[in-house]
Amino acid sequence: MKIKHEHIRMAMNAWARPDGEKVPAAGITQAYFELGMTFPELYDDSHPEALARNTQKIFRWIEKDTPDAVEKIQALLPAIEKAMPPFAGGQNAQPQFSLFSGAGGDAGATGERR
């Protein structure tokens, strides 16, 4: 099943929110080269401005809905999935907490739900 571009955009923006766009771009770029990917073209660490340029490219493609941008993000999806932490909606995402545990919730000594 193909993941919709708008859903990738939402997950990427959530991932970038706490620490900025360079954090996901760095992880995606690392995964891209580890996976031996060549399309879409990203800069490797030998370029002095690799992180800034890759960040600009990736987030430009994320924000656009053009067929070219969608194609590039779909091609990057293996690297995005490999790099994305669970909290941002990756494959192994788990809830960070639960308001109630068990079917009816646990009641503490005071009768409050935990």
Coordinates of C-alpha atoms in Angstrom, one line a residue:
M1 CA 0.0 0.0 0.0
K2 CA 1.3 3.4 -1.0
I3 CA 1.7 5.9 1.8
K4 CA 0.0 9.2 1.0
H5 CA 2.3 12.2 0.5
E6 CA 0.2 14.3 3.0
H7 CA 0.7 11.7 5.7
I8 CA 4.5 11.6 5.1
R9 CA 4.4 15.4 5.3
M10 CA 2.6 15.3 8.6
A11 CA 4.9 12.7 10.1
M12 CA 8.0 14.6 8.9
N13 CA 6.8 17.9 10.3
A14 CA 6.0 16.3 13.6
W15 CA 9.5 14.7 13.6
A16 CA 11.1 18.1 12.8
R17 CA 9.1 20.1 15.4
P18 CA 11.1 19.5 18.5
D19 CA 14.7 20.0 17.2
G20 CA 14.4 21.5 13.7
E21 CA 14.4 20.2 10.1
K22 CA 18.2 19.3 10.2
V23 CA 17.6 16.4 12.6
P24 CA 15.4 14.4 10.3
A25 CA 17.3 15.4 7.2
A26 CA 20.6 14.1 8.8
G27 CA 19.0 10.8 9.7
I28 CA 17.4 10.4 6.3
T29 CA 20.7 11.2 4.5
Q30 CA 22.6 8.7 6.7
A31 CA 20.0 6.0 6.0
Y32 CA 20.0 6.9 2.2
F33 CA 23.7 6.2 1.9
E34 CA 23.6 3.1 4.2
L35 CA 20.9 1.7 1.9
G36 CA 23.0 2.5 -1.2
M37 CA 20.3 4.8 -2.7
T38 CA 21.1 7.1 -5.6
F39 CA 17.7 8.7 -6.3
P40 CA 16.8 11.4 -5.6
E41 CA 20.3 12.8 -5.5
L42 CA 21.5 13.9 -2.1
Y43 CA 24.9 15.3 -1.1
D44 CA 27.3 13.2 0.9
D45 CA 29.5 14.4 3.8
S46 CA 32.3 15.4 1.4
H47 CA 30.3 18.5 0.4
P48 CA 30.9 21.3 2.9
E49 CA 27.2 22.3 2.9
A50 CA 25.7 18.8 2.6
L51 CA 23.4 19.0 5.7
A52 CA 22.0 22.4 4.8
R53 CA 21.4 21.5 1.1
N54 CA 19.9 18.1 1.9
T55 CA 17.6 19.7 4.5
Q56 CA 16.5 22.3 1.9
K57 CA 15.9 19.6 -0.8
I58 CA 14.0 17.1 1.4
F59 CA 11.7 19.7 3.0
R60 CA 11.1 21.4 -0.3
W61 CA 9.9 18.1 -1.7
I62 CA 7.8 17.4 1.5
E63 CA 6.0 20.7 1.2
K64 CA 5.2 20.5 -2.5
D65 CA 2.5 18.4 -4.1
T66 CA 3.9 18.3 -7.6
P67 CA 4.3 14.9 -9.3
D68 CA 8.1 15.4 -9.2
A69 CA 8.2 16.1 -5.5
V70 CA 5.9 13.3 -4.7
E71 CA 8.0 10.9 -6.8
K72 CA 11.2 12.0 -4.9
I73 CA 9.6 11.5 -1.5
Q74 CA 8.2 8.1 -2.4
A75 CA 11.7 7.1 -3.6
L76 CA 13.2 8.4 -0.3
L77 CA 10.6 6.4 1.7
P78 CA 12.9 3.5 2.6
A79 CA 15.4 6.0 4.1
I80 CA 12.7 7.9 5.8
E81 CA 11.3 4.8 7.4
K82 CA 14.7 3.6 8.5
A83 CA 15.6 6.9 10.1
M84 CA 12.3 7.8 11.6
P85 CA 12.1 7.3 15.4
P86 CA 9.0 5.5 16.7
F87 CA 7.5 8.6 18.3
A88 CA 7.2 10.2 14.9
G89 CA 4.9 7.5 13.6
G90 CA 7.5 5.0 12.3
Q91 CA 6.7 1.4 11.7
N92 CA 7.3 0.4 15.4
A93 CA 5.5 3.3 16.9
Q94 CA 4.1 2.6 20.4
P95 CA 2.0 4.9 22.5
Q96 CA 4.2 6.9 24.9
F97 CA 1.7 6.5 27.7
S98 CA -1.8 5.2 28.4
L99 CA -4.4 7.1 30.5
F100 CA -5.9 3.9 31.8
S101 CA -4.5 0.4 31.9
G102 CA -6.6 -2.7 31.7
A103 CA -10.2 -2.9 30.6
G104 CA -11.7 -0.7 33.3
G105 CA -8.5 1.1 34.4
D106 CA -6.6 0.5 37.6
A107 CA -8.0 2.1 40.7
G108 CA -5.4 3.2 43.2
A109 CA -5.8 3.3 47.0
T110 CA -7.7 6.5 46.7
G111 CA -10.0 5.2 44.0
E112 CA -8.5 7.5 41.4
R113 CA -7.8 6.1 38.0
R114 CA -4.2 6.0 37.0

